[in-house]
Coordinates of C-alpha atoms in Angstrom, one line a residue:
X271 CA 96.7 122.3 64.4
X272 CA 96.4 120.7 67.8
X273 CA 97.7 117.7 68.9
X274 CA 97.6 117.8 72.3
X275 CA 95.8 115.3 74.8
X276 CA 95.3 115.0 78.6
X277 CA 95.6 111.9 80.2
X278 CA 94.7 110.7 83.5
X279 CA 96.8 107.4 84.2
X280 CA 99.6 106.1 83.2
X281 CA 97.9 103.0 81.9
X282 CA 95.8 105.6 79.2
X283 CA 99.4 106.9 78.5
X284 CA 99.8 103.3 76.5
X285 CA 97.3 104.7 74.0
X286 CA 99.6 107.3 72.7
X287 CA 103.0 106.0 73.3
X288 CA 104.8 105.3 70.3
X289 CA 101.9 106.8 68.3
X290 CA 102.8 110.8 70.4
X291 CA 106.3 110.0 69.4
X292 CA 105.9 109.5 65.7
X293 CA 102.5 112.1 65.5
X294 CA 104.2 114.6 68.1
X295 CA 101.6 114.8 70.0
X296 CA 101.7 116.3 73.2
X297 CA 100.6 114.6 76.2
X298 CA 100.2 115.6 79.6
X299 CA 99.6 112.8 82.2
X300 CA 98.6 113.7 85.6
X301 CA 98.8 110.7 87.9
X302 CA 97.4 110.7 92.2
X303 CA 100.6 108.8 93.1
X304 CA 103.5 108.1 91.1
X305 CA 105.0 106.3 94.1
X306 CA 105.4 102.5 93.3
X307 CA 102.2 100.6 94.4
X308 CA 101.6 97.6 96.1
X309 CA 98.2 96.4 95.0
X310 CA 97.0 92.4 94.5
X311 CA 95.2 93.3 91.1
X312 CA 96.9 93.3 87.5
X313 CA 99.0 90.3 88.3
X314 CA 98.3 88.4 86.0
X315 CA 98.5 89.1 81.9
X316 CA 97.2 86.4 79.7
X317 CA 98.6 85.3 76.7
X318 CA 96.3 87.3 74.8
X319 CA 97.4 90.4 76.7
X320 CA 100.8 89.3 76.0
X321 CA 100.0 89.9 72.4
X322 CA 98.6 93.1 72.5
X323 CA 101.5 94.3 74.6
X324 CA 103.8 93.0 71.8
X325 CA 101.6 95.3 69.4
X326 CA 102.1 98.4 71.1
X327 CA 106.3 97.6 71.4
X328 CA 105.7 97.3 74.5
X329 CA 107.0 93.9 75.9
X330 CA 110.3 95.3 77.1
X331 CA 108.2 96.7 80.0
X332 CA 108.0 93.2 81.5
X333 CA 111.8 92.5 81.9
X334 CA 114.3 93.3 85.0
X335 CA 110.5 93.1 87.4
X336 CA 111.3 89.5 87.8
X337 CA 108.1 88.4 85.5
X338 CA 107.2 84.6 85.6
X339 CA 106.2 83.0 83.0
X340 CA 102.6 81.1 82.9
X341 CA 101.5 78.7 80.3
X342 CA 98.1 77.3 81.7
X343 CA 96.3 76.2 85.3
X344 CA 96.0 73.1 86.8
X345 CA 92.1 72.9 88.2
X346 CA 92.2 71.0 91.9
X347 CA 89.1 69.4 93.5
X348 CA 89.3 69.6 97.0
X349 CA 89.7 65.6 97.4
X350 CA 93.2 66.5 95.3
X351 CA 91.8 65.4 92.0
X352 CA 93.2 67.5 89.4
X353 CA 93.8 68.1 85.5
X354 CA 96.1 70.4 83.7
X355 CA 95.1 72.9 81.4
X356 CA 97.5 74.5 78.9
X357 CA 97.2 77.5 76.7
X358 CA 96.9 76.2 73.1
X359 CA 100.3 78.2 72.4
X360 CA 101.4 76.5 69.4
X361 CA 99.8 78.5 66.8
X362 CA 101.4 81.6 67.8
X363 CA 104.8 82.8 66.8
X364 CA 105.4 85.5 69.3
X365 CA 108.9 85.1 70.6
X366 CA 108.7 83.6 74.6
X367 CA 104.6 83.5 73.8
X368 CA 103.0 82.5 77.3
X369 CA 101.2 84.8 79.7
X370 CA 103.1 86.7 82.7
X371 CA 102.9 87.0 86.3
X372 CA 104.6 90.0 88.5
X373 CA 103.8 92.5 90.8
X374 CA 101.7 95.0 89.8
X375 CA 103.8 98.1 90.8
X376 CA 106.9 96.8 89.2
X377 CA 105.1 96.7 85.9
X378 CA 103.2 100.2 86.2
X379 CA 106.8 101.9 87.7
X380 CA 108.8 100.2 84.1
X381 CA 105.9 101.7 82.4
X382 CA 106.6 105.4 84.0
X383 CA 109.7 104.9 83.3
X384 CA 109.1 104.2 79.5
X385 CA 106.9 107.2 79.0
X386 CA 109.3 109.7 81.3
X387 CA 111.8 109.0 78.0
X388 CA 109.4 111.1 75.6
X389 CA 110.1 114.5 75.0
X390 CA 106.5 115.6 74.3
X391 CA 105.1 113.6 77.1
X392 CA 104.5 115.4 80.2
X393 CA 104.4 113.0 84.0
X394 CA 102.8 115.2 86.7
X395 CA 102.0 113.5 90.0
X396 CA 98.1 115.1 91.1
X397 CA 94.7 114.5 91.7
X398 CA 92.2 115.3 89.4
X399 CA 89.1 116.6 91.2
X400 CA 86.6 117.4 88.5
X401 CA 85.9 118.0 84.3
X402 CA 85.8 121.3 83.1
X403 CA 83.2 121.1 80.9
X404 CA 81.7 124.0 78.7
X405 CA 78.9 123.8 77.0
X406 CA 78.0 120.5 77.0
X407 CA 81.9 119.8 75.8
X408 CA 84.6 118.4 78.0
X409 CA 87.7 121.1 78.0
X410 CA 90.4 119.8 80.6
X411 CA 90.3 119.2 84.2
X412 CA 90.8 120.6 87.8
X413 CA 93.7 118.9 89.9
X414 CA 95.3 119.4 93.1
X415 CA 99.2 119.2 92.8
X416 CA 101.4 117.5 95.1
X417 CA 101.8 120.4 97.2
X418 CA 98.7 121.6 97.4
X419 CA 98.1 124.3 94.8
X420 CA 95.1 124.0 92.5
X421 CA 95.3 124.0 88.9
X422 CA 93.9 123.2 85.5
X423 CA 94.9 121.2 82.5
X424 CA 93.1 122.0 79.3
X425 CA 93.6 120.0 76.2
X426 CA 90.9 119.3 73.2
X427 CA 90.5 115.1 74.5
X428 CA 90.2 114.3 77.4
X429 CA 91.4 111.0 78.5
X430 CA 89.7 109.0 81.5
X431 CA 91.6 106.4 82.6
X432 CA 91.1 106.8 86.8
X433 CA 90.5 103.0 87.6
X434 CA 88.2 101.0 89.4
X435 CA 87.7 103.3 92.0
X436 CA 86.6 106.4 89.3
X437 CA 85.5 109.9 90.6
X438 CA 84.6 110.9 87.3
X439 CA 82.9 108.3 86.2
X440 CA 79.4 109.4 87.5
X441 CA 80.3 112.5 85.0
X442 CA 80.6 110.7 81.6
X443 CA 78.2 107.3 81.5
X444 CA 75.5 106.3 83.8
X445 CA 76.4 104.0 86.7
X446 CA 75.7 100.4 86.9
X447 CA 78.0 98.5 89.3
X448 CA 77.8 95.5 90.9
X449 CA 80.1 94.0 94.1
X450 CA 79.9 90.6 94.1
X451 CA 82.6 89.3 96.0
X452 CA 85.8 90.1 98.2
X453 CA 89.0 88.6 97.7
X454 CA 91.4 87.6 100.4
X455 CA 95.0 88.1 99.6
X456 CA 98.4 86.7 100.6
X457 CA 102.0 86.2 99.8
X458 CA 103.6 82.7 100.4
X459 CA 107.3 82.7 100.0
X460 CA 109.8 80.0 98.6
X461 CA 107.2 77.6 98.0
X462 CA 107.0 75.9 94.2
X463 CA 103.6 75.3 93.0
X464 CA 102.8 71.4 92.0
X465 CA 102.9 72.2 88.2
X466 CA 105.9 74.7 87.0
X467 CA 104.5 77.2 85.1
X468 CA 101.2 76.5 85.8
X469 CA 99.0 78.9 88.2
X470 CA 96.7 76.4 90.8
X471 CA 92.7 76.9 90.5
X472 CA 91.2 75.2 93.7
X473 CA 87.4 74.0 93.3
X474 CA 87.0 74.6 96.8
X475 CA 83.8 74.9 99.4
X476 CA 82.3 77.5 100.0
X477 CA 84.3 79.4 97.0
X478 CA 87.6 79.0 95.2
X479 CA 91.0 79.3 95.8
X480 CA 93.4 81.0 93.1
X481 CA 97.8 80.6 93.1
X482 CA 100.0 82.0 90.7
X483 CA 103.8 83.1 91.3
X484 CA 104.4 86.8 91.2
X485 CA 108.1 86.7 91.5
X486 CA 110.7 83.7 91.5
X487 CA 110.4 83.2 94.9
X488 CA 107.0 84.5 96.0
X489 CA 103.2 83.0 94.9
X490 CA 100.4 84.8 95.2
X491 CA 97.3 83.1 96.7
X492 CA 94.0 84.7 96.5
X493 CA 91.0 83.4 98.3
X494 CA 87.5 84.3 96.8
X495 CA 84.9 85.4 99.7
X496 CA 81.2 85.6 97.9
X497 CA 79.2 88.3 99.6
X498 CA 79.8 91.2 101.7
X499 CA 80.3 88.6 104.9
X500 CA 84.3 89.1 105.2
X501 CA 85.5 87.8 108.1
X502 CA 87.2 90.1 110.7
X503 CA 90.7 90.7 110.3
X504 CA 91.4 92.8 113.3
X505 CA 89.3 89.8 115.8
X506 CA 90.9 86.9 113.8
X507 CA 87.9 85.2 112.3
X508 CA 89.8 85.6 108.9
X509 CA 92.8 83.9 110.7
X510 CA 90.2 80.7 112.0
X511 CA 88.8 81.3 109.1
X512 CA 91.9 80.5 106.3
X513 CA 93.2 78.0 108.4
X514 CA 90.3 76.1 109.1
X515 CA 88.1 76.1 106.2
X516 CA 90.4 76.8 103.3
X517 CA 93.6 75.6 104.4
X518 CA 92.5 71.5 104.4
X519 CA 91.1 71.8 100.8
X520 CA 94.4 73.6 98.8
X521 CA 97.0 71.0 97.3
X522 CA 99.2 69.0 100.2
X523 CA 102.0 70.8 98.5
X524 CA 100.8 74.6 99.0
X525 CA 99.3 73.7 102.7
X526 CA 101.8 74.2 105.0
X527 CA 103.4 77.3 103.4
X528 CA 99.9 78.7 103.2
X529 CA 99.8 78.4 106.9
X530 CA 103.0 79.6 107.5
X531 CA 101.8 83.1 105.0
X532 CA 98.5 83.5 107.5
X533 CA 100.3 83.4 110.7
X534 CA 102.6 86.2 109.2
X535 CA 101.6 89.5 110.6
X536 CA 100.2 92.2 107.6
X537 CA 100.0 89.5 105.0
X538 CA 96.6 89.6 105.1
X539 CA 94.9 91.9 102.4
X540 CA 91.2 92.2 101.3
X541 CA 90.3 93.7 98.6
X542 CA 86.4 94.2 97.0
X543 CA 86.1 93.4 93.3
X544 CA 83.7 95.2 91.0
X545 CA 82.1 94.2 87.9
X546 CA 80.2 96.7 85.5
X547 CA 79.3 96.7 81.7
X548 CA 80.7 98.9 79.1
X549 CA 78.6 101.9 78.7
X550 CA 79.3 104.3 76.0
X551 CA 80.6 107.7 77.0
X552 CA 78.7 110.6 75.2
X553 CA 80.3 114.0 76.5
X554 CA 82.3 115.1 73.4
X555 CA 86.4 115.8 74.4
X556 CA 86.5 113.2 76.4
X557 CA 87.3 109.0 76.7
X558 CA 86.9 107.0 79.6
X559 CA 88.9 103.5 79.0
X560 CA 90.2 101.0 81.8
X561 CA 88.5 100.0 85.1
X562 CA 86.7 103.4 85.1
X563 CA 84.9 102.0 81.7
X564 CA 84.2 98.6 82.6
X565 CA 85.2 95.5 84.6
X566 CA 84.6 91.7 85.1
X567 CA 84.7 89.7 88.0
X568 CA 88.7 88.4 87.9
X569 CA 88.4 85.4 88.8
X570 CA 89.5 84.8 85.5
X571 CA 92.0 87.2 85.2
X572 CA 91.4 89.0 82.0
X573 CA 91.1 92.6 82.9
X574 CA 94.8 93.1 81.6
X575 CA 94.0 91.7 78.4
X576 CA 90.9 93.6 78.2
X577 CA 92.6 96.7 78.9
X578 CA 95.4 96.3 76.2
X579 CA 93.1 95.3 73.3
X580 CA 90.9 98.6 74.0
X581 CA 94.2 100.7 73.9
X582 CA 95.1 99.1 70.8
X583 CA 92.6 99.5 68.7
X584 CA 91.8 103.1 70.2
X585 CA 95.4 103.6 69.0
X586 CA 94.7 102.6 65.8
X587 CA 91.3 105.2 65.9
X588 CA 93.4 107.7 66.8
X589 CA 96.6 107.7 64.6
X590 CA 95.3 109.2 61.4
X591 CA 93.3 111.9 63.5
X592 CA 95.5 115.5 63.0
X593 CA 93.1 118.0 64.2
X594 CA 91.6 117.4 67.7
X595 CA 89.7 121.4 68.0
X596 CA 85.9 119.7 66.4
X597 CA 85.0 117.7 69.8
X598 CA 81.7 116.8 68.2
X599 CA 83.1 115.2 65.2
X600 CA 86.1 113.6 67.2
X601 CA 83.5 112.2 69.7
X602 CA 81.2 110.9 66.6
X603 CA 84.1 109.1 65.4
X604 CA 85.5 107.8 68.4
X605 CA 82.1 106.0 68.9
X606 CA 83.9 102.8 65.9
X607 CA 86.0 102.0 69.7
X608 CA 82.9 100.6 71.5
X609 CA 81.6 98.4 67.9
X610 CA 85.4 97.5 67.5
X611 CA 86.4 96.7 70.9
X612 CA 83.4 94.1 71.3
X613 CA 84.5 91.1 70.2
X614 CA 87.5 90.4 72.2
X615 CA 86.3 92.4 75.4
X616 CA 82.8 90.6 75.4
X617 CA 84.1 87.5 74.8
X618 CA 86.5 87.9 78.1
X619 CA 83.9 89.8 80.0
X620 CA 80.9 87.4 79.7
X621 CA 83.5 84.3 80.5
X622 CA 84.1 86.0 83.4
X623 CA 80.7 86.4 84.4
X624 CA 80.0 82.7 84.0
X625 CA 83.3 81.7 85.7
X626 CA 82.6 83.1 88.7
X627 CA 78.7 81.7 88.2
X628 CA 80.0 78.2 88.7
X629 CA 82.0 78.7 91.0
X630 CA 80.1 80.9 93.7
X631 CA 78.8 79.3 96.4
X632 CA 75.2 78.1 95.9
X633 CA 72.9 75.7 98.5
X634 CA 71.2 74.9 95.1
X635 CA 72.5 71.3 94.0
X636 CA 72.1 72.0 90.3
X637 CA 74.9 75.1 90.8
X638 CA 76.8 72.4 92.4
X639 CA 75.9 70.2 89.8
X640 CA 77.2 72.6 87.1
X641 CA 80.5 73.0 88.2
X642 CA 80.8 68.9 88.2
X643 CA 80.1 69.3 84.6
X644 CA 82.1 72.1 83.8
X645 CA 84.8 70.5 85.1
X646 CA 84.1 67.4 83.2
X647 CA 84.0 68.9 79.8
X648 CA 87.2 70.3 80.2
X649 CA 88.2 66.9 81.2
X650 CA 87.0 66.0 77.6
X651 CA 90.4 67.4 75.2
X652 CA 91.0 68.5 72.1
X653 CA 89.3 71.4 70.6
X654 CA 86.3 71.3 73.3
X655 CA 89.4 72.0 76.2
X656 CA 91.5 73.9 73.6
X657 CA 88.6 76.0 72.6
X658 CA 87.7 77.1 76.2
X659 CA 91.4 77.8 77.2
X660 CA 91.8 79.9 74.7
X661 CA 88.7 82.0 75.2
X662 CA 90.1 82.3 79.2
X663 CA 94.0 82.9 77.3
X664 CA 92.3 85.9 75.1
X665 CA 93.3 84.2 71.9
X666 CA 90.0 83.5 70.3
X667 CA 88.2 87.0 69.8
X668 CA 85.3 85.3 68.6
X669 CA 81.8 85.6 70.2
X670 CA 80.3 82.6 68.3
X671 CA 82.9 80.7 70.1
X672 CA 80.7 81.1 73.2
X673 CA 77.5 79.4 71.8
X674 CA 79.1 76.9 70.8
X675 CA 80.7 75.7 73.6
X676 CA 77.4 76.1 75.4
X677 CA 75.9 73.9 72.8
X678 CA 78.7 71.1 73.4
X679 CA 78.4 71.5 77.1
X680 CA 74.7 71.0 77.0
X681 CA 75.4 67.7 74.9
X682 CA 77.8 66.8 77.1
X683 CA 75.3 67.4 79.8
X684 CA 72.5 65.6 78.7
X685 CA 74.8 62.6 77.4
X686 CA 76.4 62.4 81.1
X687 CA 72.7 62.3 82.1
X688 CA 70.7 60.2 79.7
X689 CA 73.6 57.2 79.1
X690 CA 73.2 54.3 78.2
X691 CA 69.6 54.7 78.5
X692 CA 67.4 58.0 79.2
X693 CA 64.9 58.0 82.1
X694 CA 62.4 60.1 82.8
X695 CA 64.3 61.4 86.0
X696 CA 67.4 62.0 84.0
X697 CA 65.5 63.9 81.0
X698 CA 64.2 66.3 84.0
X699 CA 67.5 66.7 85.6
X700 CA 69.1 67.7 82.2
X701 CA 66.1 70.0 81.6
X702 CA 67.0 71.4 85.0
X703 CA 71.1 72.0 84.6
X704 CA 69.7 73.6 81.0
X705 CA 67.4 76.3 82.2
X706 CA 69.6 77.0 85.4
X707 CA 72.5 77.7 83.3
X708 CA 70.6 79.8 80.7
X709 CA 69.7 81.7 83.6
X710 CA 73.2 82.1 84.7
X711 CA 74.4 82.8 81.2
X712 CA 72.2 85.0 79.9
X713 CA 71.9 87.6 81.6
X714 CA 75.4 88.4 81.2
X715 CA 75.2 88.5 77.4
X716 CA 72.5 90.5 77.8
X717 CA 74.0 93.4 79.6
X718 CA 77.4 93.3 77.0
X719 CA 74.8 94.1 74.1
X720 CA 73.5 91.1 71.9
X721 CA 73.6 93.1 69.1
X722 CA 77.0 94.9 69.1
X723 CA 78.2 91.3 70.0
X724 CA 76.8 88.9 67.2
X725 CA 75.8 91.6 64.5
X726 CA 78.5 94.2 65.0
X727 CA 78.2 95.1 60.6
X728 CA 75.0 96.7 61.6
X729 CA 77.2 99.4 63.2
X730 CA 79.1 101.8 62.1
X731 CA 82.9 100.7 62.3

């Protein structure tokens, strides 16, 4: 009976955990740098994620790396008008329930250091360079080890889990990426933020403006560029360009150290963001999972959460599996993940989508106009704020969530438009906002799968 499984990151390592320590399963995790990395993605863990890392017994992970706790956002305009926004945390139970902040390394190095405690859990610092695939069936893969000498890893699954970045990707589903923005990164240090506990979202021009602390005595700012048009590091544009443009519009009490973090040499980071659909993986013995599967703009950080709740419920898939050696019925079965992973992951992945649609840059006033109203329905409270929150916090799962809030918005729309008394100009405006947000919306849903969305018990699962 096999039980053995190949895994390419330590993040896919999460899937069999606890599960290869109860099952003993062996698993062999090859890893390009097991080195601690510095990276300004994965900062962020919404409470949802929170959860899922509670499921998988994980949580411990997130203590002695200086985590900071984060309960909600306060969204600026740039005249300094603002409202808070609070994650509706008081149906859960979870001990300490909130989201997290940290730097990225510190997490993935506590993780490392979790799995380097299992006995039948092998951590072996290489690069994989290719599948070894045999008719038609994925069988292992080629690596180069950290001193050079090439090998292969055989095991009957396969588990892809090489990031945003993926070499093997091309090999298992068929490519569909889009780069629509850059993001600009800096550290400020021993600043507070206005709110404690509460990340900053700036409704800046051209694009917004993200803060959120990473450590007790360090906040992360990230500056959201539309476009390939990045301004010159090396020539200083980026320099005229953060101090001049974005520095006026951020909160009076993040300015000056925001200054202070551009004029420090090498704090400056860029980084491109990628957003692609889910696309179902075909090539028996093998999984792709993580950024190598599918991304969403981060903008509203939920790639963490997204991440956790596949590996949980592929853990679940996986458990009662014994016998690994019939690829083709392994693979048939392991097609329940992408029905069962839908409704939290599309949820997340089409917010996304439209968060960054309002707030991109756009010379077409009814964009600009949308954003006005987005931020005044989440000016409105109660379950229409709640309810929003929580789809951004990954604690409502639910795709019908999103039609409705697109039907109160477009009330609140045509009410904000048409009160006290409708005119003819005001029914065309609301008309207007309507079909230009369908068009932003849309599309979006369209590419997660309407079907596997709204009608997943027409699917196998």
């Amino acid at each position: 009976m096999v039980k053995r499984m190949l895994s390419l990151s330590v993040p896919a390592l999460l899937v069999l955990l606890w599960p290869a320590l109860l099952d003993g399963r062996r698993v062999h995790v090859i890893e390009r740098d097991l080195t601690e990395p510095h990276r300004m993605v994965g900062e962020l863990l919404q409470p949802g994620g929170y959860l899922k890392l509670v499921d998988l017994g994980l949580e411990d992970c997130l203590e002695d790396i200086d985590a900071q706790r984060v309960v909600g956002y306060t969204l600026y305009k740039k005249n300094g008008e603002h409202i808070m926004l609070s994650y509706p945390l008081e149906k859960f139970q979870a001990a300490d329930m909130s989201g997290r902040c940290f730097h990225n390394g510190r997490f993935v190095q506590k993780m490392r250091e979790k799995a380097a405690t299992l006995p039948n859990v092998r951590l072996e610092q290489g690069t994989v360079t290719s599948l070894i695939e045999e008719k038609g069936t994925v069988k292992g893969v080629n690596y180069k080890t950290k001193d050079g000498r090439e090998l292969s890893a055989y095991a009957p699954l396969t588990i892809v889990c090489d990031g945003c970045f993926s070499n093997l990707r091309r090999s298992l589903c068929n490519l569909k990426m889009d780069i629509p923005s850059t993001y600009v990164g800096l550290i400020l240090k021993d600043c507070q933020l206005p709110y404690a506990n509460h990340g900053v979202l700036v409704m800046s021009d051209p694009s917004p403006v993200t803060f959120y602390p990473v450590s007790s005595t360090e906040v992360r700012c990230l500056v959201l560029i539309a476009g390939q048009n990045v301004p010159s590091i090396a020539n200083g544009e980026m320099v005229n360009y953060l101090t001049n443009v974005v520095a006026p519009q951020v909160p009076s009490e993040l300015r000056d150290a925001l200054i202070t973090a551009i004029s420090e040499e090498n704090n400056i980071r860029t980084m491109q963001f990628r957003s692609m659909p889910a696309t179902c993986s075909t090539i028996p013995g093998s999984l792709l999972i993580g950024d190598a599967f599918n991304m969403r703009h981060p903008l509203s950080a939920g790639g963490m959460t997204v991440a956790l709740s596949d590996i949980v419920v592929l853990r679940h898939l996986l458990k009662p599996l014994t016998d690994f050696n019939d690829a083709n019925a392994v693979s048939k079965y392991l097609q329940r993940f992408y029905t069962l992973r839908k409704p939290l992951a599309s949820t997340i992945n089409i917010l996304a989508g439209v968060t960054y649609q309002v707030f991109s840059p756009s010379l077409d006033p009814s964009r600009k106009e949308i954003r006005e109203v987005f931020y005044g329905y989440l000016r409105v409270g109660g379950i229409f704020t709640n309810g929003a929150i929580g789809l951004l916090a990954g604690l409502n799962p639910r795709p019908l969530s999103l039609p409705f809030h697109f039907i109160a918005v477009a009330v609140y729309t045509f009410g904000r438009l048409l009160l006290p008394f409708p005119t003819p100009k005001g029914i065309l405006r609301a008309a207007t906002l309507l079909y230009v947000a369908c068009g932003m919306i849309f599309p979006i849903i369209k590419a997660e799968g309407i079907k596997h969305m709204f009608f997943p018990a027409i699917f196998p699962a």
